[in-house]
Each structure stands twice: as C-alpha cells, then as structure tokens.
Amino acid sequence: MRVVTAWETALGPADHLALSALLRAAFPGPEFAPDRSWPASWARKQARIWLAGDGGTPVAHLGLDRRLVGTPAGEVLVAGIGDVAVAPGHQGTGLGAELMRALDAALRDGPFAADFGFVQCREAVAGFYARTGWTRVTNPTRHVGVRDGRTVVEGQEPTLVRPGRRSLAEWPDGLIDLRGLPW
Ligand SMILES: CC(C)(COP(=O)(O)OP(=O)(O)OC[C@H]1O[C@@H](n2cnc3c(N)ncnc32)[C@H](O)[C@@H]1OP(=O)(O)O)[C@@H](O)C(=O)NCCC(=O)NCCS
C-alpha cells in the first residue's frame, strides 16, 4: 500500500470522487455525496491521509484537523481525527492499523504534527482504536453540536488520544473544549 498525505486544498475533483466512493461505502447515509468527500455536519478537515491500493484506488482513509483546544491546564494542540474508513471489502485485514501507523509519522514530524491525536467515536468502534495505539480517556468534552451547527453541547463521549509531540503522561485532566464542531 502507498501512503498518501495531502492538504485538503491540494485535492482535485478526481481525488474527491475516489475518496467519496470509499467513504460512502463505509458510511452509508447522507453525510457524503458523490462529489463531496467531506461530511456535511462535522468539522471540515485540513488534511487527509489515505492508503492507495492497486491502480491508486484509496482503500483506507482518515481526515485530520489541527486545532488549539481549551483545557484546565491551558491550550493544547490536537490533531482531531475523523472520517476513518476502510473499504468494506478490505475490512478486517489490518489496513485500519496500517493507517494509524501512517498517522503516527504525521503527528510527530512535518506540517501535520501536533501534541496529541484526538478521536471520538461510537462505542462499537472504540475497541478498534484501543487495539491500534489509542488510549481511552475520561475527559468530558464541550463542542458545537452537529445537529444544528450552533448549540453548544457538553458530554462524556468515547474519547481516545495518542501521543504526537508530547507524551501521554502530559494529557490533561478535566473538560476539553473543542471550540467548534467535533471531528
Ligand atoms: C473501524 C474500521 C476503520 C476498522 O478498520 P479495519 O481495517 O477493519 O481494522 P483492522 O483490520 O486494522 O483491525 C485492527 C484491530 O482492531 C480490531 N477491530 C477492528 N474493528 C473492531 C471493532 N469494531 N471493535 C473492536 N475491535 C475491532 C481488529 O480485530 C484488530 O485487532 P487485533 O490487532 O487484535 O488483530 C473499519 O471497520 C471501518 O471502516 N468501519 C466502518 C466505518 C467506521 O465505523 N469508522 C469508524 C468511525 S469512528
């Protein structure tokens, strides 16, 4: 598999079509459209990392958005991760884990580096993240709700972090204010 790392602004129409096909297969529903490879309701990402298979077809993908979030210990630069998907025909073959190894390299060095990776997910996939280098944390979070894009919501959702430029021991306690839409 070839690892592709790209700024959102560098993607062309053919990239969006190919990534959208992968994302719509993994996330059936209205979040992605054929020519729109980003979700309608969630935060727009700054960059993508994907694994390209035969002929360059994307088979595993994540979006990444760096943001200074608020914590009781001060601001922390996180790379919010979302739109994590492996093509249905390839699921269960280790590509999700390979994608996370590619993320590690990006988090530590280069233009996408951040103090921590940050992801929130459904309980049904928290086990996948826990198996691929993420550590579950108990911080409550505050963010703009995806339902209407304006109401601020606070809650305790499955949240996992992974080290980037800082060690896990430095992850703060307390409320994490995402200061915008979640990823
Ligand atoms: C979740 C998803 C990305 C996992 O990708 P994958 O390529 O199938 O995962 P891998 O084969 O690399 O599995 C890595 C490890 O996670 C485990 N795992 C995978 N999915 C899991 C799940 N839903 N729950 C618990 N563990 C899981 C695997 O058993 C494997 O464990 P091992 O190291 O003990 O062998 C993929 O199933 C997917 O795209 N699902 C649909 C979209 C989705 O829900 N994305 C997440 C949104 S937050």
XYZ file of N, CA and C and ligand atoms in Angstrom:
597
model
N 0.838 -1.198 0.000
C 0.000 0.000 0.000
C 0.876 1.252 0.000
N 0.464 2.242 -0.733
C 1.193 3.516 -0.762
C 0.481 4.486 0.175
N 1.232 5.162 1.040
C 0.644 6.166 1.943
C 0.613 7.504 1.216
N -0.573 8.122 1.164
C -0.722 9.452 0.571
C -1.107 10.412 1.686
N -0.391 11.509 1.797
C -0.706 12.552 2.776
C -0.901 13.838 1.988
N -2.043 14.489 2.163
C -2.341 15.644 1.308
C -3.104 16.711 2.069
N -2.740 17.969 1.815
C -3.570 19.069 2.298
C -4.919 19.020 1.595
N -5.951 19.424 2.301
C -7.296 19.467 1.710
C -7.289 20.324 0.439
N -6.572 21.442 0.494
C -6.574 22.370 -0.631
C -5.838 21.828 -1.850
N -5.103 20.731 -1.676
C -4.370 20.157 -2.812
C -5.185 19.090 -3.538
N -6.370 18.748 -2.986
C -7.163 17.677 -3.596
C -7.913 18.213 -4.815
N -7.927 17.427 -5.864
C -8.670 17.790 -7.068
C -9.972 17.014 -7.159
N -10.821 17.323 -8.168
C -12.121 16.637 -8.319
C -11.991 15.114 -8.369
N -10.948 14.597 -9.010
C -10.804 13.135 -9.103
C -10.510 12.530 -7.727
N -9.732 13.254 -6.915
C -9.473 12.764 -5.553
C -10.776 12.701 -4.763
N -11.577 13.780 -4.843
C -12.834 13.803 -4.077
C -13.773 12.681 -4.523
N -13.833 12.424 -5.820
C -14.693 11.330 -6.305
C -14.241 9.988 -5.738
N -12.939 9.741 -5.781
C -12.416 8.445 -5.322
C -12.577 8.303 -3.810
N -12.292 9.374 -3.071
C -12.410 9.297 -1.603
C -13.869 9.201 -1.192
N -14.726 9.913 -1.920
C -16.149 9.851 -1.600
C -16.699 8.439 -1.805
N -16.243 7.767 -2.865
C -16.718 6.392 -3.105
C -16.368 5.500 -1.916
N -15.154 5.651 -1.398
C -14.741 4.872 -0.219
C -15.589 5.246 0.991
N -15.749 6.545 1.220
C -16.451 6.990 2.436
C -17.936 6.639 2.384
N -18.558 6.746 1.215
C -19.985 6.397 1.122
C -20.198 4.897 1.302
N -19.208 4.099 0.883
C -19.334 2.647 1.086
C -19.207 2.300 2.572
N -18.329 3.019 3.275
C -18.096 2.721 4.699
C -19.146 3.363 5.598
N -19.687 4.507 5.168
C -20.689 5.243 5.954
C -21.946 5.465 5.101
N -22.763 4.437 4.927
C -23.980 4.639 4.132
C -24.835 5.722 4.780
N -25.417 6.589 3.973
C -26.218 7.691 4.516
C -25.853 8.975 3.825
N -26.408 10.086 4.339
C -26.292 11.351 3.606
C -25.045 12.184 3.907
N -24.153 11.722 4.812
C -23.035 12.580 5.214
C -22.097 12.921 4.058
N -21.924 11.980 3.129
C -21.023 12.203 1.997
C -21.832 12.120 0.705
N -21.488 13.002 -0.244
C -22.148 12.978 -1.550
C -21.116 12.509 -2.579
N -21.564 12.103 -3.779
C -20.608 11.565 -4.762
C -19.442 12.504 -5.046
N -19.699 13.802 -5.068
C -18.620 14.743 -5.379
C -18.163 15.531 -4.146
N -18.564 15.057 -2.963
C -18.184 15.771 -1.725
C -17.639 14.744 -0.741
N -16.324 14.700 -0.612
C -15.693 13.663 0.213
C -15.447 14.149 1.630
N -16.229 15.152 2.066
C -16.146 15.576 3.461
C -17.560 15.557 4.025
N -17.704 15.363 5.336
C -19.043 15.198 5.903
C -19.804 16.514 5.961
N -21.113 16.429 5.800
C -21.941 17.628 5.755
C -22.008 18.325 7.107
N -22.003 17.571 8.204
C -22.318 18.159 9.506
C -21.122 18.336 10.422
N -20.027 17.651 10.152
C -18.902 17.639 11.089
C -17.844 18.630 10.628
N -16.824 18.835 11.472
C -15.784 19.811 11.128
C -15.089 19.416 9.825
N -14.860 20.423 8.991
C -14.078 20.206 7.778
C -12.622 19.975 8.172
N -11.980 19.005 7.543
C -10.602 18.685 7.894
C -9.637 19.535 7.070
N -8.377 19.602 7.555
C -7.333 20.346 6.838
C -6.518 19.439 5.925
N -6.503 18.170 6.239
C -5.610 17.255 5.524
C -6.187 15.849 5.538
N -5.687 15.026 4.645
C -6.117 13.624 4.578
C -4.888 12.736 4.546
N -5.064 11.573 5.101
C -4.076 10.509 4.933
C -4.848 9.301 4.416
N -4.356 8.721 3.337
C -5.018 7.503 2.871
C -4.008 6.492 2.351
N -4.469 5.242 2.280
C -3.670 4.161 1.715
C -4.227 3.863 0.338
N -3.338 3.884 -0.646
C -3.764 3.628 -2.024
C -3.358 2.214 -2.414
N -4.322 1.483 -2.965
C -4.058 0.112 -3.399
C -3.756 0.057 -4.884
N -4.110 -1.072 -5.492
C -3.846 -1.263 -6.923
C -4.451 -0.128 -7.742
N -3.687 0.404 -8.673
C -4.206 1.453 -9.552
C -4.422 2.772 -8.836
N -3.956 2.876 -7.596
C -4.086 4.150 -6.878
C -5.407 4.329 -6.160
N -6.282 3.306 -6.173
C -7.592 3.430 -5.515
C -7.437 3.539 -4.000
N -8.056 4.559 -3.373
C -7.971 4.647 -1.906
C -8.756 3.519 -1.238
N -8.121 2.836 -0.288
C -8.802 1.722 0.389
C -8.915 1.955 1.901
N -8.214 2.947 2.419
C -8.322 3.297 3.847
C -8.040 4.788 3.960
N -8.765 5.460 4.835
C -8.709 6.935 4.832
C -8.980 7.502 6.217
N -8.327 8.614 6.519
C -8.736 9.436 7.660
C -8.537 10.904 7.304
N -9.330 11.760 7.970
C -9.168 13.200 7.853
C -8.587 13.735 9.149
N -7.885 14.843 9.042
C -7.143 15.376 10.194
C -7.304 16.893 10.214
N -7.516 17.444 11.405
C -7.703 18.890 11.539
C -7.009 19.337 12.817
N -5.964 20.147 12.685
C -5.242 20.605 13.886
C -5.980 21.797 14.478
N -6.088 21.770 15.816
C -6.806 22.866 16.492
C -6.271 23.022 17.916
N -6.167 24.267 18.379
C -5.846 24.516 19.786
C -7.132 24.374 20.581
N -7.188 23.369 21.439
C -8.380 23.169 22.258
C -8.108 23.701 23.662
N -9.172 24.053 24.364
C -9.034 24.575 25.716
C -9.083 23.449 26.732
N -8.207 23.531 27.738
C -8.235 22.561 28.839
C -7.958 23.329 30.128
N -8.252 22.755 31.289
C -7.965 23.448 32.545
C -6.482 23.769 32.705
N -5.619 23.017 32.021
C -4.176 23.235 32.135
C -3.639 24.162 31.045
N -4.535 24.761 30.251
C -4.103 25.637 29.169
C -4.413 25.020 27.811
N -3.990 25.719 26.771
C -4.305 25.249 25.421
C -3.404 24.084 25.018
N -3.976 23.180 24.261
C -3.240 22.014 23.768
C -3.529 21.896 22.276
N -2.483 21.650 21.495
C -2.672 21.472 20.055
C -2.981 20.006 19.769
N -4.202 19.749 19.342
C -4.550 18.371 18.987
C -4.753 18.276 17.478
N -4.562 17.088 16.960
C -4.989 16.773 15.601
C -6.274 15.974 15.758
N -7.400 16.612 15.493
C -8.679 15.913 15.543
C -8.779 15.004 14.329
N -9.181 13.763 14.593
C -9.233 12.753 13.536
C -10.679 12.357 13.287
N -11.036 12.203 12.048
C -12.388 11.751 11.718
C -12.419 11.120 10.335
N -13.630 10.711 9.933
C -13.826 10.088 8.613
C -12.853 8.919 8.432
N -12.709 8.146 9.509
C -11.823 6.973 9.480
C -12.589 5.826 8.824
N -12.074 5.343 7.728
C -12.823 4.313 6.996
C -11.890 3.400 6.226
N -12.238 2.134 6.223
C -11.577 1.138 5.378
C -12.645 0.599 4.426
N -12.303 0.451 3.173
C -13.272 -0.062 2.185
C -13.843 -1.387 2.682
N -15.173 -1.554 2.607
C -15.787 -2.759 3.192
C -15.107 -4.061 2.780
N -14.691 -4.174 1.530
C -14.054 -5.414 1.068
C -12.685 -5.673 1.672
N -12.122 -4.664 2.300
C -10.780 -4.784 2.892
C -10.802 -4.759 4.417
N -11.964 -4.611 5.007
C -12.022 -4.517 6.479
C -11.583 -5.843 7.103
N -10.962 -5.722 8.262
C -10.537 -6.923 8.973
C -9.222 -7.488 8.472
N -8.504 -6.736 7.635
C -7.232 -7.236 7.091
C -6.025 -6.422 7.566
N -6.236 -5.559 8.552
C -5.099 -4.834 9.123
C -4.856 -3.451 8.530
N -5.703 -3.034 7.576
C -5.460 -1.720 6.952
C -5.741 -0.565 7.909
N -6.733 -0.740 8.795
C -7.001 0.314 9.781
C -5.782 0.535 10.667
N -5.154 -0.550 11.073
C -3.945 -0.448 11.905
C -2.809 0.191 11.109
N -2.697 -0.176 9.832
C -1.634 0.412 8.995
C -1.851 1.919 8.833
N -3.109 2.304 8.708
C -3.438 3.728 8.581
C -3.011 4.488 9.839
N -3.207 3.879 11.000
C -2.833 4.541 12.255
C -1.314 4.657 12.391
N -0.579 3.704 11.830
C 0.886 3.826 11.844
C 1.320 4.992 10.940
N 0.605 5.188 9.841
C 0.914 6.330 8.976
C 0.579 7.637 9.702
N -0.486 7.614 10.477
C -0.851 8.808 11.255
C 0.254 9.148 12.257
N 0.816 8.137 12.913
C 1.876 8.391 13.905
C 3.010 9.202 13.300
N 3.432 8.818 12.112
C 4.548 9.524 11.473
C 4.163 10.987 11.238
N 2.924 11.223 10.813
C 2.484 12.601 10.526
C 2.339 13.418 11.800
N 1.931 12.781 12.889
C 1.712 13.513 14.149
C 3.028 13.994 14.762
N 4.098 13.276 14.496
C 5.368 13.577 15.174
C 6.223 14.568 14.409
N 6.062 14.615 13.093
C 7.012 15.368 12.284
C 6.307 15.952 11.064
N 6.716 17.151 10.673
C 6.194 17.726 9.438
C 5.012 18.648 9.679
N 4.337 19.069 8.605
C 3.317 20.121 8.715
C 2.067 19.710 9.493
N 1.835 18.421 9.687
C 0.620 17.979 10.394
C 0.908 17.593 11.848
N 2.115 17.869 12.303
C 2.491 17.469 13.667
C 1.616 18.184 14.697
N 1.335 17.498 15.798
C 0.502 18.059 16.873
C 0.956 17.424 18.182
N 0.469 17.987 19.293
C 0.859 17.428 20.586
C 0.243 16.041 20.785
N -1.029 15.916 20.380
C -1.748 14.648 20.566
C -2.696 14.426 19.382
N -2.921 13.182 19.056
C -4.055 12.836 18.207
C -5.278 12.729 19.103
N -6.460 13.028 18.545
C -7.698 13.070 19.341
C -8.814 12.500 18.475
N -9.535 11.539 19.023
C -10.656 10.980 18.260
C -11.828 10.687 19.188
N -13.026 10.888 18.680
C -14.247 10.473 19.392
C -15.016 9.544 18.461
N -15.686 8.582 19.047
C -16.285 7.547 18.201
C -17.495 6.922 18.876
N -18.160 6.055 18.111
C -19.233 5.242 18.688
C -18.598 4.154 19.556
N -19.355 3.735 20.563
C -18.853 2.669 21.452
C -18.477 1.430 20.638
N -19.203 1.174 19.553
C -18.986 -0.050 18.769
C -17.608 -0.107 18.111
N -16.954 1.042 17.915
C -15.625 1.001 17.294
C -14.506 1.436 18.243
N -14.857 1.729 19.501
C -13.814 2.132 20.466
C -12.759 1.028 20.602
N -13.180 -0.215 20.485
C -12.247 -1.338 20.586
C -11.211 -1.330 19.473
N -11.628 -0.919 18.283
C -10.676 -0.807 17.166
C -9.579 0.199 17.515
N -9.986 1.374 17.998
C -8.974 2.391 18.332
C -8.063 1.900 19.463
N -8.682 1.266 20.460
C -7.877 0.771 21.589
C -6.845 -0.264 21.126
N -7.169 -1.006 20.058
C -6.253 -2.034 19.535
C -5.173 -1.432 18.641
N -5.333 -0.161 18.259
C -4.418 0.412 17.264
C -3.668 1.632 17.808
N -3.371 1.597 19.106
C -2.461 2.589 19.657
C -3.097 3.788 20.331
N -4.438 3.812 20.391
C -5.122 4.915 21.063
C -5.387 4.551 22.517
N -5.413 5.547 23.378
C -5.696 5.337 24.800
C -6.984 6.058 25.165
N -7.896 5.313 25.778
C -9.175 5.918 26.148
C -8.991 6.849 27.342
N -9.598 8.029 27.289
C -9.525 8.983 28.398
C -10.948 9.304 28.855
N -11.042 9.897 30.044
C -12.370 10.098 30.641
C -12.783 11.566 30.664
N -12.030 12.424 29.966
C -12.378 13.850 29.983
C -13.770 14.079 29.394
N -14.580 14.918 30.065
C -15.770 15.403 29.373
C -15.345 16.385 28.276
N -16.196 16.559 27.281
C -15.860 17.484 26.191
C -17.011 18.460 25.951
N -16.654 19.608 25.418
C -17.634 20.622 25.001
C -17.378 20.924 23.527
N -18.447 20.967 22.748
C -18.274 21.291 21.323
C -19.591 21.788 20.747
N -19.510 22.357 19.579
C -20.714 22.750 18.861
C -21.391 21.471 18.361
N -22.704 21.397 18.538
C -23.423 20.180 18.168
C -23.578 20.031 16.660
N -23.457 18.776 16.197
C -23.565 18.543 14.755
C -25.019 18.607 14.269
N -25.955 18.567 15.213
C -27.359 18.539 14.803
C -27.770 19.859 14.148
N -27.354 20.987 14.772
C -27.740 22.270 14.169
C -26.539 23.186 13.897
N -25.336 22.747 14.274
C -24.145 23.546 13.979
C -24.039 24.816 14.795
N -24.842 24.936 15.861
C -24.723 26.159 16.670
C -24.894 25.927 18.168
N -25.698 24.961 18.585
C -25.900 24.724 20.015
C -24.658 24.070 20.614
N -24.182 24.631 21.736
C -23.009 24.051 22.383
C -23.454 22.906 23.292
N -22.794 21.767 23.163
C -23.163 20.596 23.960
C -21.950 20.116 24.771
N -22.253 19.621 25.966
C -21.203 19.036 26.805
C -21.573 17.600 27.095
N -20.592 16.730 27.146
C -20.922 15.341 27.428
C -19.692 14.492 27.606
N -19.949 13.229 27.768
C -18.916 12.237 28.020
C -19.040 11.202 26.917
N -18.345 11.427 25.811
C -18.419 10.500 24.685
C -17.153 9.652 24.674
N -17.197 8.464 24.044
C -15.955 7.701 23.929
C -14.887 8.564 23.259
N -13.809 8.830 23.987
C -12.742 9.731 23.535
C -11.416 9.031 23.735
N -10.573 9.073 22.705
C -9.257 8.421 22.790
C -8.196 9.384 22.267
N -7.000 9.281 22.830
C -5.894 10.135 22.398
C -4.680 9.262 22.102
N -3.747 9.810 21.319
C -2.472 9.126 21.093
C -1.371 10.168 21.061
N -0.172 9.787 21.485
C 0.896 10.770 21.561
C 1.331 11.254 20.192
N 1.622 12.560 20.125
C 2.266 13.134 18.954
C 3.614 13.643 19.408
N 3.712 14.980 19.583
C 4.980 15.543 20.054
C 5.098 15.506 21.570
N 3.965 15.253 22.259
C 4.007 15.155 23.723
C 3.612 13.758 24.156
N 4.062 13.401 25.363
C 3.805 12.038 25.834
C 2.411 11.962 26.455
N 1.895 10.754 26.511
C 0.552 10.553 27.070
C 0.450 11.034 28.509
N 1.574 10.961 29.246
C 1.578 11.397 30.648
C 1.220 12.879 30.757
N 1.383 13.622 29.668
C 1.107 15.058 29.680
C -0.330 15.390 29.283
N -1.122 14.392 28.941
C -2.520 14.661 28.578
C -3.246 15.226 29.814
N -3.934 16.359 29.702
C -4.525 16.994 30.889
C -5.818 16.326 31.351
N -6.145 16.574 32.611
C -7.443 16.172 33.158
C -8.460 17.270 32.859
N -9.712 16.929 33.050
C -10.773 17.933 33.027
C -11.387 18.158 31.658
N -12.266 19.168 31.625
C -13.075 19.431 30.430
C -12.197 19.856 29.242
N -12.420 19.228 28.106
C -11.733 19.608 26.868
C -12.736 20.385 26.014
N -12.423 21.655 25.779
C -13.309 22.494 24.962
C -12.795 22.473 23.527
N -13.541 21.815 22.654
C -13.081 21.663 21.264
C -13.199 22.973 20.483
N -13.929 23.926 21.024
C -14.035 25.269 20.412
C -14.512 25.202 18.955
N -15.495 24.396 18.734
C -16.028 24.300 17.380
C -16.692 22.955 17.183
N -16.931 22.628 15.931
C -17.536 21.335 15.619
C -16.561 20.205 15.936
N -17.070 19.043 16.312
C -16.181 17.880 16.511
C -15.790 17.292 15.153
N -14.874 16.336 15.231
C -14.353 15.741 14.001
C -14.979 14.389 13.730
C -13.490 0.580 12.054
C -12.616 0.263 10.845
C -11.918 1.549 10.364
C -11.549 -0.775 11.239
O -10.656 -0.990 10.151
P -10.064 -2.455 9.836
O -9.112 -2.322 8.712
O -11.202 -3.388 9.666
O -9.277 -2.794 11.184
P -8.010 -3.749 11.319
O -8.204 -4.958 10.471
O -6.765 -2.952 11.057
O -8.078 -4.155 12.862
C -7.119 -3.728 13.806
C -7.501 -4.343 15.156
O -8.743 -3.760 15.597
C -9.707 -4.792 15.844
N -11.013 -4.267 15.449
C -11.425 -3.885 14.213
N -12.685 -3.415 14.260
C -13.079 -3.505 15.562
C -14.273 -3.151 16.245
N -15.336 -2.607 15.611
N -14.325 -3.363 17.577
C -13.258 -3.899 18.249
N -12.085 -4.233 17.636
C -12.013 -4.035 16.311
C -9.254 -5.956 14.981
O -9.770 -7.160 15.474
C -7.749 -5.856 15.098
O -7.367 -6.375 16.332
P -6.016 -7.271 16.512
O -4.880 -6.282 16.490
O -6.192 -7.916 17.842
O -5.951 -8.214 15.372
C -13.458 -0.343 9.685
O -14.145 -1.465 10.176
C -14.459 0.620 9.073
O -14.133 1.348 8.137
N -15.732 0.611 9.583
C -16.809 1.453 9.030
C -16.583 2.934 9.276
C -16.399 3.257 10.760
O -17.170 2.862 11.622
N -15.327 4.032 11.041
C -15.010 4.494 12.387
C -15.687 5.792 12.617
S -15.281 6.486 14.185
